PDB file of C-alpha atoms in Angstrom:
ATOM      1  CA  ARG A   1      13.531 -20.399   2.038  1.00 92.00           C
ATOM      2  CA  PHE A   2      11.119 -19.237  -0.652  1.00 96.00           C
ATOM      3  CA  LYS A   3      12.345 -19.882  -4.187  1.00 94.00           C
ATOM      4  CA  ALA A   4       9.760 -18.835  -6.784  1.00 95.00           C
ATOM      5  CA  ALA A   5       9.874 -15.885  -9.181  1.00 96.00           C
ATOM      6  CA  THR A   6       9.743 -12.309  -7.965  1.00 97.00           C
ATOM      7  CA  VAL A   7       6.911 -11.631 -10.428  1.00 97.00           C
ATOM      8  CA  ILE A   8       4.626 -14.126 -12.157  1.00 96.00           C
ATOM      9  CA  ASP A   9       2.396 -12.858 -14.991  1.00 94.00           C
ATOM     10  CA  GLY A  10       2.891  -9.230 -13.991  1.00 95.00           C
ATOM     11  CA  ALA A  11       2.703  -7.540 -10.586  1.00 97.00           C
ATOM     12  CA  THR A  12      -0.654  -6.037  -9.575  1.00 97.00           C
ATOM     13  CA  SER A  13      -2.354  -4.978  -6.374  1.00 97.00           C
ATOM     14  CA  SER A  14      -4.389  -8.208  -6.547  1.00 97.00           C
ATOM     15  CA  ASP A  15      -1.206 -10.078  -5.560  1.00 97.00           C
ATOM     16  CA  VAL A  16      -0.871  -8.278  -2.236  1.00 98.00           C
ATOM     17  CA  GLY A  17      -2.118  -9.967   0.917  1.00 97.00           C
ATOM     18  CA  GLN A  18      -1.499  -8.511   4.359  1.00 97.00           C
ATOM     19  CA  GLY A  19      -0.679 -11.008   7.074  1.00 96.00           C
ATOM     20  CA  ALA A  20      -0.665 -10.945  10.867  1.00 95.00           C
ATOM     21  CA  LEU A  21       1.506  -7.829  11.175  1.00 96.00           C
ATOM     22  CA  GLY A  22      -0.359  -4.610  11.958  1.00 94.00           C
ATOM     23  CA  ASP A  23       1.216  -2.749   9.039  1.00 96.00           C
ATOM     24  CA  CYS A  24      -1.750  -2.180   6.715  1.00 97.00           C
ATOM     25  CA  PHE A  25      -0.090   1.017   5.535  1.00 97.00           C
ATOM     26  CA  VAL A  26       2.662  -1.029   3.829  1.00 98.00           C
ATOM     27  CA  PRO A  27       0.583  -3.418   1.652  1.00 98.00           C
ATOM     28  CA  ALA A  28      -1.922  -0.638   0.854  1.00 98.00           C
ATOM     29  CA  SER A  29       0.938   1.530  -0.391  1.00 98.00           C
ATOM     30  CA  TRP A  30       2.612  -1.277  -2.343  1.00 98.00           C
ATOM     31  CA  GLY A  31      -0.684  -2.004  -4.062  1.00 98.00           C
ATOM     32  CA  ALA A  32      -1.085   1.670  -4.906  1.00 98.00           C
ATOM     33  CA  LEU A  33       2.405   1.752  -6.416  1.00 98.00           C
ATOM     34  CA  ILE A  34       2.501  -1.410  -8.492  1.00 97.00           C
ATOM     35  CA  ASP A  35      -0.736  -0.883 -10.434  1.00 96.00           C
ATOM     36  CA  PRO A  36       0.238   2.358 -12.205  1.00 96.00           C
ATOM     37  CA  LEU A  37       4.034   1.957 -12.124  1.00 97.00           C
ATOM     38  CA  LYS A  38       4.851  -1.200 -14.046  1.00 94.00           C
ATOM     39  CA  ASP A  39       8.614  -0.907 -13.470  1.00 96.00           C
ATOM     40  CA  ILE A  40       8.439  -0.255  -9.751  1.00 97.00           C
ATOM     41  CA  VAL A  41       9.286  -3.819  -8.689  1.00 98.00           C
ATOM     42  CA  ASP A  42      12.553  -3.716 -10.627  1.00 97.00           C
ATOM     43  CA  ARG A  43      13.339  -0.253  -9.296  1.00 97.00           C
ATOM     44  CA  VAL A  44      12.915  -1.235  -5.647  1.00 98.00           C
ATOM     45  CA  ILE A  45      13.689  -4.953  -5.370  1.00 98.00           C
ATOM     46  CA  GLU A  46      17.002  -6.312  -6.617  1.00 97.00           C
ATOM     47  CA  ARG A  47      17.579 -10.067  -6.674  1.00 97.00           C
ATOM     48  CA  ARG A  48      21.162 -10.941  -7.460  1.00 96.00           C
ATOM     49  CA  THR A  49      24.056 -13.326  -6.909  1.00 94.00           C
ATOM     50  CA  GLY A  50      26.286 -12.299  -4.020  1.00 92.00           C
ATOM     51  CA  ALA A  51      30.055 -12.491  -3.763  1.00 91.00           C
ATOM     52  CA  ASP A  52      29.745 -15.923  -2.171  1.00 92.00           C
ATOM     53  CA  GLY A  53      27.753 -17.210  -5.139  1.00 93.00           C
ATOM     54  CA  GLN A  54      24.517 -17.347  -3.164  1.00 93.00           C
ATOM     55  CA  GLU A  55      21.327 -15.539  -4.107  1.00 95.00           C
ATOM     56  CA  GLU A  56      20.688 -12.322  -2.193  1.00 97.00           C
ATOM     57  CA  TRP A  57      18.138  -9.523  -2.162  1.00 97.00           C
ATOM     58  CA  VAL A  58      18.557  -5.780  -1.586  1.00 98.00           C
ATOM     59  CA  GLY A  59      16.045  -2.955  -1.517  1.00 98.00           C
ATOM     60  CA  HIS A  60      16.488   0.542  -2.933  1.00 98.00           C
ATOM     61  CA  PHE A  61      14.748   3.311  -1.001  1.00 98.00           C
ATOM     62  CA  TYR A  62      15.018   7.038  -0.320  1.00 96.00           C
ATOM     63  CA  LYS A  63      15.453   8.819   2.984  1.00 94.00           C
ATOM     64  CA  PRO A  64      13.037  11.759   3.039  1.00 82.00           C
ATOM     65  CA  SER A  65      14.143  15.353   3.201  1.00 77.00           C
ATOM     66  CA  TRP A  66      11.913  18.401   3.363  1.00 72.00           C
ATOM     67  CA  THR A  67      14.775  20.808   2.662  1.00 78.00           C
ATOM     68  CA  GLY A  68      16.753  19.123  -0.135  1.00 77.00           C
ATOM     69  CA  PRO A  69      17.055  16.096  -2.388  1.00 85.00           C
ATOM     70  CA  TYR A  70      16.137  12.697  -1.020  1.00 90.00           C
ATOM     71  CA  GLU A  71      19.088  10.418  -0.240  1.00 93.00           C
ATOM     72  CA  LYS A  72      19.047   7.060  -2.022  1.00 95.00           C
ATOM     73  CA  VAL A  73      19.742   4.142   0.318  1.00 96.00           C
ATOM     74  CA  THR A  74      20.374   0.479  -0.438  1.00 97.00           C
ATOM     75  CA  THR A  75      19.560  -1.999   2.311  1.00 96.00           C
ATOM     76  CA  GLN A  76      21.928  -4.653   3.525  1.00 95.00           C
ATOM     77  CA  ALA A  77      21.678  -7.890   1.560  1.00 96.00           C
ATOM     78  CA  THR A  78      19.280 -10.519   2.832  1.00 97.00           C
ATOM     79  CA  ASP A  79      17.829 -13.872   1.796  1.00 96.00           C
ATOM     80  CA  SER A  80      14.279 -14.967   1.016  1.00 96.00           C
ATOM     81  CA  ASP A  81      13.643 -16.666   4.350  1.00 97.00           C
ATOM     82  CA  LEU A  82      10.267 -15.594   5.727  1.00 97.00           C
ATOM     83  CA  TYR A  83       8.498 -16.137   9.027  1.00 97.00           C
ATOM     84  CA  VAL A  84       5.828 -18.785   8.506  1.00 97.00           C
ATOM     85  CA  ARG A  85       2.799 -20.146  10.330  1.00 96.00           C
ATOM     86  CA  PRO A  86       2.631 -23.834  11.345  1.00 96.00           C
ATOM     87  CA  ASP A  87       0.990 -24.598   7.984  1.00 95.00           C
ATOM     88  CA  GLY A  88       3.955 -23.111   6.089  1.00 95.00           C
ATOM     89  CA  VAL A  89       2.114 -19.998   4.860  1.00 96.00           C
ATOM     90  CA  PRO A  90       4.044 -16.744   5.419  1.00 97.00           C
ATOM     91  CA  LYS A  91       3.061 -15.138   8.694  1.00 97.00           C
ATOM     92  CA  TYR A  92       3.307 -11.618   7.323  1.00 97.00           C
ATOM     93  CA  MET A  93       2.785 -10.328   3.768  1.00 97.00           C
ATOM     94  CA  ARG A  94       1.926 -13.034   1.277  1.00 96.00           C
ATOM     95  CA  ASN A  95       0.489 -13.483  -2.203  1.00 97.00           C
ATOM     96  CA  ARG A  96      -3.219 -13.671  -3.037  1.00 96.00           C
ATOM     97  CA  THR A  97      -2.895 -14.965  -6.615  1.00 96.00           C
ATOM     98  CA  THR A  98      -0.439 -17.872  -6.293  1.00 97.00           C
ATOM     99  CA  PRO A  99      -0.131 -20.759  -3.829  1.00 96.00           C
ATOM    100  CA  ASN A 100       1.788 -19.634  -0.754  1.00 96.00           C
ATOM    101  CA  THR A 101       4.320 -22.460  -0.820  1.00 96.00           C
ATOM    102  CA  VAL A 102       8.110 -22.147  -0.876  1.00 96.00           C
ATOM    103  CA  ASP A 103       8.247 -23.266  -4.513  1.00 97.00           C
ATOM    104  CA  GLU A 104       5.218 -21.419  -5.930  1.00 97.00           C
ATOM    105  CA  MET A 105       4.599 -18.109  -4.144  1.00 97.00           C
ATOM    106  CA  GLU A 106       5.229 -14.986  -6.192  1.00 98.00           C
ATOM    107  CA  LEU A 107       7.641 -13.065  -4.005  1.00 98.00           C
ATOM    108  CA  HIS A 108       7.466  -9.342  -4.752  1.00 98.00           C
ATOM    109  CA  ALA A 109       4.962  -8.469  -1.996  1.00 98.00           C
ATOM    110  CA  ALA A 110       6.581 -10.455   0.794  1.00 98.00           C
ATOM    111  CA  MET A 111      10.078  -9.322  -0.161  1.00 98.00           C
ATOM    112  CA  PHE A 112       9.021  -5.690  -0.432  1.00 98.00           C
ATOM    113  CA  GLU A 113       7.719  -5.860   3.123  1.00 98.00           C
ATOM    114  CA  LYS A 114      10.890  -7.591   4.336  1.00 98.00           C
ATOM    115  CA  LEU A 115      13.190  -5.093   2.643  1.00 98.00           C
ATOM    116  CA  TYR A 116      11.128  -2.096   3.787  1.00 98.00           C
ATOM    117  CA  ALA A 117      11.230  -3.513   7.327  1.00 98.00           C
ATOM    118  CA  MET A 118      15.032  -3.616   7.079  1.00 97.00           C
ATOM    119  CA  PHE A 119      15.029  -0.015   5.859  1.00 97.00           C
ATOM    120  CA  LYS A 120      12.875   1.092   8.806  1.00 97.00           C
ATOM    121  CA  GLY A 121      14.486  -1.014  11.523  1.00 96.00           C
ATOM    122  CA  GLY A 122      12.565  -4.290  11.609  1.00 97.00           C
ATOM    123  CA  TYR A 123       9.161  -5.906  11.433  1.00 97.00           C
ATOM    124  CA  ASP A 124       8.471  -4.742  14.990  1.00 96.00           C
ATOM    125  CA  VAL A 125       8.736  -1.140  13.834  1.00 96.00           C
ATOM    126  CA  LEU A 126       6.238  -1.724  11.028  1.00 97.00           C
ATOM    127  CA  GLY A 127       3.875  -3.436  13.443  1.00 95.00           C
ATOM    128  CA  GLN A 128       3.568  -0.220  15.435  1.00 94.00           C
ATOM    129  CA  GLY A 129       1.729   1.339  12.487  1.00 94.00           C
ATOM    130  CA  GLY A 130       2.631   4.072  10.054  1.00 95.00           C
ATOM    131  CA  ILE A 131       1.621   6.434   7.281  1.00 95.00           C
ATOM    132  CA  PRO A 132       1.144   5.235   3.687  1.00 97.00           C
ATOM    133  CA  GLY A 133       2.559   8.448   2.243  1.00 95.00           C
ATOM    134  CA  GLU A 134       5.866   7.813   3.969  1.00 95.00           C
ATOM    135  CA  VAL A 135       6.118   4.409   2.297  1.00 97.00           C
ATOM    136  CA  MET A 136       5.374   5.854  -1.140  1.00 97.00           C
ATOM    137  CA  SER A 137       7.866   8.674  -0.600  1.00 94.00           C
ATOM    138  CA  ALA A 138      10.543   6.191   0.454  1.00 96.00           C
ATOM    139  CA  VAL A 139       9.978   4.247  -2.762  1.00 97.00           C
ATOM    140  CA  LEU A 140       9.712   7.192  -5.154  1.00 96.00           C
ATOM    141  CA  GLY A 141      11.984   9.795  -3.588  1.00 93.00           C
ATOM    142  CA  GLN A 142       9.221  12.404  -3.830  1.00 91.00           C
ATOM    143  CA  HIS A 143       7.086  14.267  -1.315  1.00 90.00           C
ATOM    144  CA  TYR A 144       3.619  12.958  -0.605  1.00 92.00           C
ATOM    145  CA  ASP A 145       0.425  14.935  -0.127  1.00 93.00           C
ATOM    146  CA  PHE A 146      -1.652  14.563   3.031  1.00 92.00           C
ATOM    147  CA  ILE A 147      -5.282  15.534   2.398  1.00 94.00           C
ATOM    148  CA  ALA A 148      -7.733  15.576   5.302  1.00 94.00           C
ATOM    149  CA  VAL A 149     -11.238  14.672   4.105  1.00 95.00           C
ATOM    150  CA  THR A 150     -13.348  17.523   5.453  1.00 93.00           C
ATOM    151  CA  ASN A 151     -16.735  18.846   4.361  1.00 91.00           C
ATOM    152  CA  ASP A 152     -15.344  22.140   3.116  1.00 91.00           C
ATOM    153  CA  ARG A 153     -12.944  20.339   0.734  1.00 91.00           C
ATOM    154  CA  ILE A 154     -15.175  17.650  -0.751  1.00 94.00           C
ATOM    155  CA  GLU A 155     -15.198  18.961  -4.330  1.00 95.00           C
ATOM    156  CA  LYS A 156     -11.482  19.645  -4.293  1.00 95.00           C
ATOM    157  CA  ILE A 157     -10.854  16.117  -3.056  1.00 96.00           C
ATOM    158  CA  TRP A 158     -12.966  14.675  -5.867  1.00 97.00           C
ATOM    159  CA  ASP A 159     -11.060  16.734  -8.424  1.00 97.00           C
ATOM    160  CA  THR A 160      -7.759  15.521  -6.970  1.00 96.00           C
ATOM    161  CA  LEU A 161      -8.834  11.872  -7.020  1.00 97.00           C
ATOM    162  CA  LYS A 162     -10.020  12.272 -10.608  1.00 97.00           C
ATOM    163  CA  GLN A 163      -6.706  13.814 -11.623  1.00 96.00           C
ATOM    164  CA  GLY A 164      -4.825  11.064  -9.797  1.00 97.00           C
ATOM    165  CA  THR A 165      -6.854   8.408 -11.593  1.00 97.00           C
ATOM    166  CA  ASP A 166      -6.241   9.999 -14.979  1.00 97.00           C
ATOM    167  CA  GLN A 167      -2.517  10.432 -14.375  1.00 96.00           C
ATOM    168  CA  GLY A 168      -1.801   7.187 -12.533  1.00 97.00           C
ATOM    169  CA  TRP A 169      -0.811   8.605  -9.154  1.00 97.00           C
ATOM    170  CA  PRO A 170      -0.421   6.127  -6.264  1.00 98.00           C
ATOM    171  CA  MET A 171      -3.184   6.910  -3.757  1.00 98.00           C
ATOM    172  CA  THR A 172      -4.361   5.510  -0.421  1.00 98.00           C
ATOM    173  CA  GLY A 173      -7.161   6.234   2.016  1.00 98.00           C
ATOM    174  CA  GLY A 174      -7.078   5.875   5.796  1.00 97.00           C
ATOM    175  CA  THR A 175     -10.091   5.335   8.039  1.00 97.00           C
ATOM    176  CA  TYR A 176     -11.023   6.844  11.398  1.00 96.00           C
ATOM    177  CA  ASP A 177     -10.113   5.242  14.704  1.00 95.00           C
ATOM    178  CA  ASP A 178     -13.817   4.761  15.458  1.00 95.00           C
ATOM    179  CA  ALA A 179     -15.158   1.198  15.278  1.00 96.00           C
ATOM    180  CA  ALA A 180     -18.805   2.271  15.620  1.00 97.00           C
ATOM    181  CA  ARG A 181     -18.606   4.297  12.392  1.00 96.00           C
ATOM    182  CA  TYR A 182     -17.881   1.126  10.384  1.00 96.00           C
ATOM    183  CA  ILE A 183     -20.542  -1.228  11.720  1.00 95.00           C
ATOM    184  CA  GLY A 184     -22.346  -2.743   8.752  1.00 93.00           C
ATOM    185  CA  THR A 185     -20.155  -0.999   6.159  1.00 94.00           C
ATOM    186  CA  GLY A 186     -17.758  -3.835   5.321  1.00 93.00           C
ATOM    187  CA  MET A 187     -14.894  -1.471   6.119  1.00 95.00           C
ATOM    188  CA  HIS A 188     -12.652  -1.274   9.158  1.00 95.00           C
ATOM    189  CA  GLU A 189     -11.390   1.371  11.535  1.00 95.00           C
ATOM    190  CA  ASN A 190      -7.796   2.569  11.672  1.00 96.00           C
ATOM    191  CA  HIS A 191      -7.076   0.841   8.370  1.00 97.00           C
ATOM    192  CA  ALA A 192      -5.351   1.791   5.110  1.00 97.00           C
ATOM    193  CA  TYR A 193      -6.875   1.070   1.698  1.00 98.00           C
ATOM    194  CA  THR A 194      -5.472   1.314  -1.810  1.00 98.00           C
ATOM    195  CA  ILE A 195      -7.440   3.799  -3.904  1.00 98.00           C
ATOM    196  CA  LYS A 196      -7.627   2.234  -7.361  1.00 98.00           C
ATOM    197  CA  GLY A 197      -9.449   5.129  -8.983  1.00 98.00           C
ATOM    198  CA  VAL A 198     -12.731   6.957  -9.484  1.00 98.00           C
ATOM    199  CA  THR A 199     -15.533   6.639 -12.030  1.00 98.00           C
ATOM    200  CA  ILE A 200     -18.653   8.530 -13.037  1.00 97.00           C
ATOM    201  CA  ASP A 201     -21.713   6.567 -14.137  1.00 94.00           C
ATOM    202  CA  PRO A 202     -22.512   7.847 -17.648  1.00 93.00           C
ATOM    203  CA  THR A 203     -26.249   7.341 -17.111  1.00 94.00           C
ATOM    204  CA  THR A 204     -26.858   8.514 -13.564  1.00 95.00           C
ATOM    205  CA  GLY A 205     -23.830  10.741 -13.069  1.00 95.00           C
ATOM    206  CA  GLU A 206     -23.105   9.016  -9.769  1.00 97.00           C
ATOM    207  CA  ARG A 207     -19.510   9.444  -8.639  1.00 98.00           C
ATOM    208  CA  ARG A 208     -17.817   6.348  -7.214  1.00 97.00           C
ATOM    209  CA  VAL A 209     -14.449   5.398  -5.739  1.00 97.00           C
ATOM    210  CA  THR A 210     -12.869   1.952  -6.146  1.00 97.00           C
ATOM    211  CA  LEU A 211     -10.909   0.724  -3.133  1.00 97.00           C
ATOM    212  CA  ARG A 212      -8.904  -2.365  -2.318  1.00 97.00           C
ATOM    213  CA  ASN A 213      -8.528  -3.803   1.149  1.00 97.00           C
ATOM    214  CA  PRO A 214      -4.887  -4.980   1.430  1.00 97.00           C
ATOM    215  CA  TRP A 215      -6.127  -8.118   3.175  1.00 96.00           C
ATOM    216  CA  GLY A 216      -7.235  -9.263  -0.293  1.00 95.00           C
ATOM    217  CA  MET A 217     -10.703  -9.853   1.153  1.00 94.00           C
ATOM    218  CA  GLY A 218     -13.203  -8.031   3.347  1.00 90.00           C
ATOM    219  CA  GLU A 219     -15.626  -5.673   1.621  1.00 89.00           C
ATOM    220  CA  PRO A 220     -19.248  -4.503   1.658  1.00 88.00           C
ATOM    221  CA  GLU A 221     -21.906  -7.150   1.036  1.00 80.00           C
ATOM    222  CA  GLY A 222     -23.322  -7.517  -2.445  1.00 74.00           C
ATOM    223  CA  ASP A 223     -20.114  -6.653  -4.294  1.00 78.00           C
ATOM    224  CA  GLY A 224     -19.580 -10.113  -5.734  1.00 80.00           C
ATOM    225  CA  VAL A 225     -16.287 -11.962  -5.307  1.00 87.00           C
ATOM    226  CA  ASP A 226     -14.700 -11.283  -1.927  1.00 91.00           C
ATOM    227  CA  ASP A 227     -11.333 -10.152  -3.263  1.00 94.00           C
ATOM    228  CA  GLY A 228     -11.089  -6.927  -1.296  1.00 94.00           C
ATOM    229  CA  VAL A 229     -11.845  -4.773  -4.361  1.00 96.00           C
ATOM    230  CA  TYR A 230     -15.091  -2.816  -4.392  1.00 95.00           C
ATOM    231  CA  SER A 231     -16.691   0.446  -5.435  1.00 95.00           C
ATOM    232  CA  ILE A 232     -18.578   2.836  -3.139  1.00 95.00           C
ATOM    233  CA  PRO A 233     -20.333   6.145  -3.788  1.00 96.00           C
ATOM    234  CA  PHE A 234     -18.063   9.134  -3.356  1.00 97.00           C
ATOM    235  CA  ALA A 235     -20.389  10.503  -0.667  1.00 96.00           C
ATOM    236  CA  LYS A 236     -19.863   7.324   1.347  1.00 96.00           C
ATOM    237  CA  PHE A 237     -16.116   7.504   0.738  1.00 97.00           C
ATOM    238  CA  ALA A 238     -16.101  11.054   2.102  1.00 97.00           C
ATOM    239  CA  ASP A 239     -17.921   9.882   5.230  1.00 96.00           C
ATOM    240  CA  LEU A 240     -15.742   6.841   5.920  1.00 97.00           C
ATOM    241  CA  ILE A 241     -12.267   7.979   4.858  1.00 97.00           C
ATOM    242  CA  GLU A 242     -10.456  10.396   7.158  1.00 96.00           C
ATOM    243  CA  VAL A 243      -7.340  11.085   5.109  1.00 96.00           C
ATOM    244  CA  VAL A 244      -5.963  10.590   1.610  1.00 97.00           C
ATOM    245  CA  ASN A 245      -2.249  10.172   0.897  1.00 96.00           C
ATOM    246  CA  LEU A 246      -0.922  10.420  -2.647  1.00 96.00           C
ATOM    247  CA  VAL A 247       2.181  11.202  -4.648  1.00 96.00           C
ATOM    248  CA  ARG A 248       1.816  13.536  -7.622  1.00 95.00           C
ATOM    249  CA  LEU A 249       4.166  11.920 -10.089  1.00 91.00           C
ATOM    250  CA  ASP A 250       4.515  15.165 -12.035  1.00 84.00           C
ATOM    251  CA  GLY A 251       6.447  16.611  -9.085  1.00 75.00           C
ATOM    252  CA  SER A 252       3.789  19.175  -8.199  1.00 72.00           C
ATOM    253  CA  GLY A 253       3.146  17.794  -4.715  1.00 65.00           C
ATOM    254  CA  GLY A 254       2.970  20.180  -1.817  1.00 57.00           C
ATOM    255  CA  GLY A 255       5.463  18.211   0.234  1.00 51.00           C
ATOM    256  CA  ASN A 256       3.443  18.773   3.359  1.00 51.00           C
ATOM    257  CA  VAL A 257       4.673  17.365   6.632  1.00 41.00           C
ATOM    258  CA  ALA A 258       1.733  16.029   8.618  1.00 43.00           C
ATOM    259  CA  PRO A 259       2.863  14.996  12.100  1.00 42.00           C
ATOM    260  CA  GLN A 260      -0.764  15.124  13.226  1.00 49.00           C
ATOM    261  CA  GLN A 261      -1.681  12.213  10.973  1.00 58.00           C
ATOM    262  CA  ARG A 262      -2.323   9.048  12.961  1.00 57.00           C
ATOM    263  CA  ALA A 263      -0.341   5.909  12.288  1.00 63.00           C
ATOM    264  CA  LEU A 264      -2.555   3.213  10.736  1.00 61.00           C
ATOM    265  CA  HIS A 265      -2.016  -0.279  12.089  1.00 62.00           C
ATOM    266  CA  ALA A 266      -4.885  -2.657  11.392  1.00 60.00           C
ATOM    267  CA  SER A 267      -3.791  -6.295  11.206  1.00 61.00           C
ATOM    268  CA  GLY A 268      -4.737  -8.695   8.433  1.00 63.00           C
ATOM    269  CA  GLU A 269      -5.457 -11.563  10.856  1.00 63.00           C
TER     270      GLU A 269
END
C-alpha cells in the first residue's frame, strides 16, 4: 500500500508518468488539467478517514450530459493499493519526479488513474483506449471541444491554441493511426499528448507548440533532456496532430459530440 503525500512540492504535468496500460488519453488529460488549474487535485481526489478509522480515497467526477447539467458523482471508497511490477514500481500510472516506492511516491497521478478507472468501470475499460476530452469533461463538468486539424482550419486552430494558452485552458492533441507518418519524428501514432501552450519567436516570428508526452520521456532528437517536453513548429504540429481536444473554461465551448473521433490507446511500456 502506497503511503506518501498526495502532492509533494506542487502538482504539475512533469509528475505524470504513463505505465503499461494503453490509456494515454488519461495521463495526457491529467497533465493538461493540473498545470493551469492549481486546485484541481483537491477538487477531484479526496483522501480521508473512513468510518472504520482507516484511510480511504474517493474521486469526484461528472457524468456528461448534452441536454442538461452534468451530474456530479462520487466513486466508492478505495485504498491506495496499486498493481506493481516485480521491482515494486507501479505497473500503471506512476510519478516521474519522486522515487516510485511505497513510502516516497507522490500519489496524485496514480490515484487519479485508479479513481477514474473506478468511475469508468475498471482498468480494463481504460486499456481499451478513449478520448481525452471525455476525461477533462468528467473532471470539470463542462463540454469539451473536438477540433479536427485540417488544412482549411489551420489559422483558426492557431488562434484557438493561442487563446487557450493565454487563458489556461486544458488542451490535448491526438496523433493519427499511421506509424509510417511518425518515423524519425520522435512522436508516436495513435497517442495523446498534453498541449502545454504556444509561443511566437520575437525575432523570427516562428510559431511553435510545446507538447508533453505522458510517458515522461520520448521526444524528437536534439531537444535536450529527455523528459517528454518539447517544442515543434506549428506547421509540423499541424501535420502530425489529427485532433485537438480542449475545454474552454469560460463556458463558451461548443459542446460538440464527436463519435467519429478514434479512441487513443498507446501504451507507455
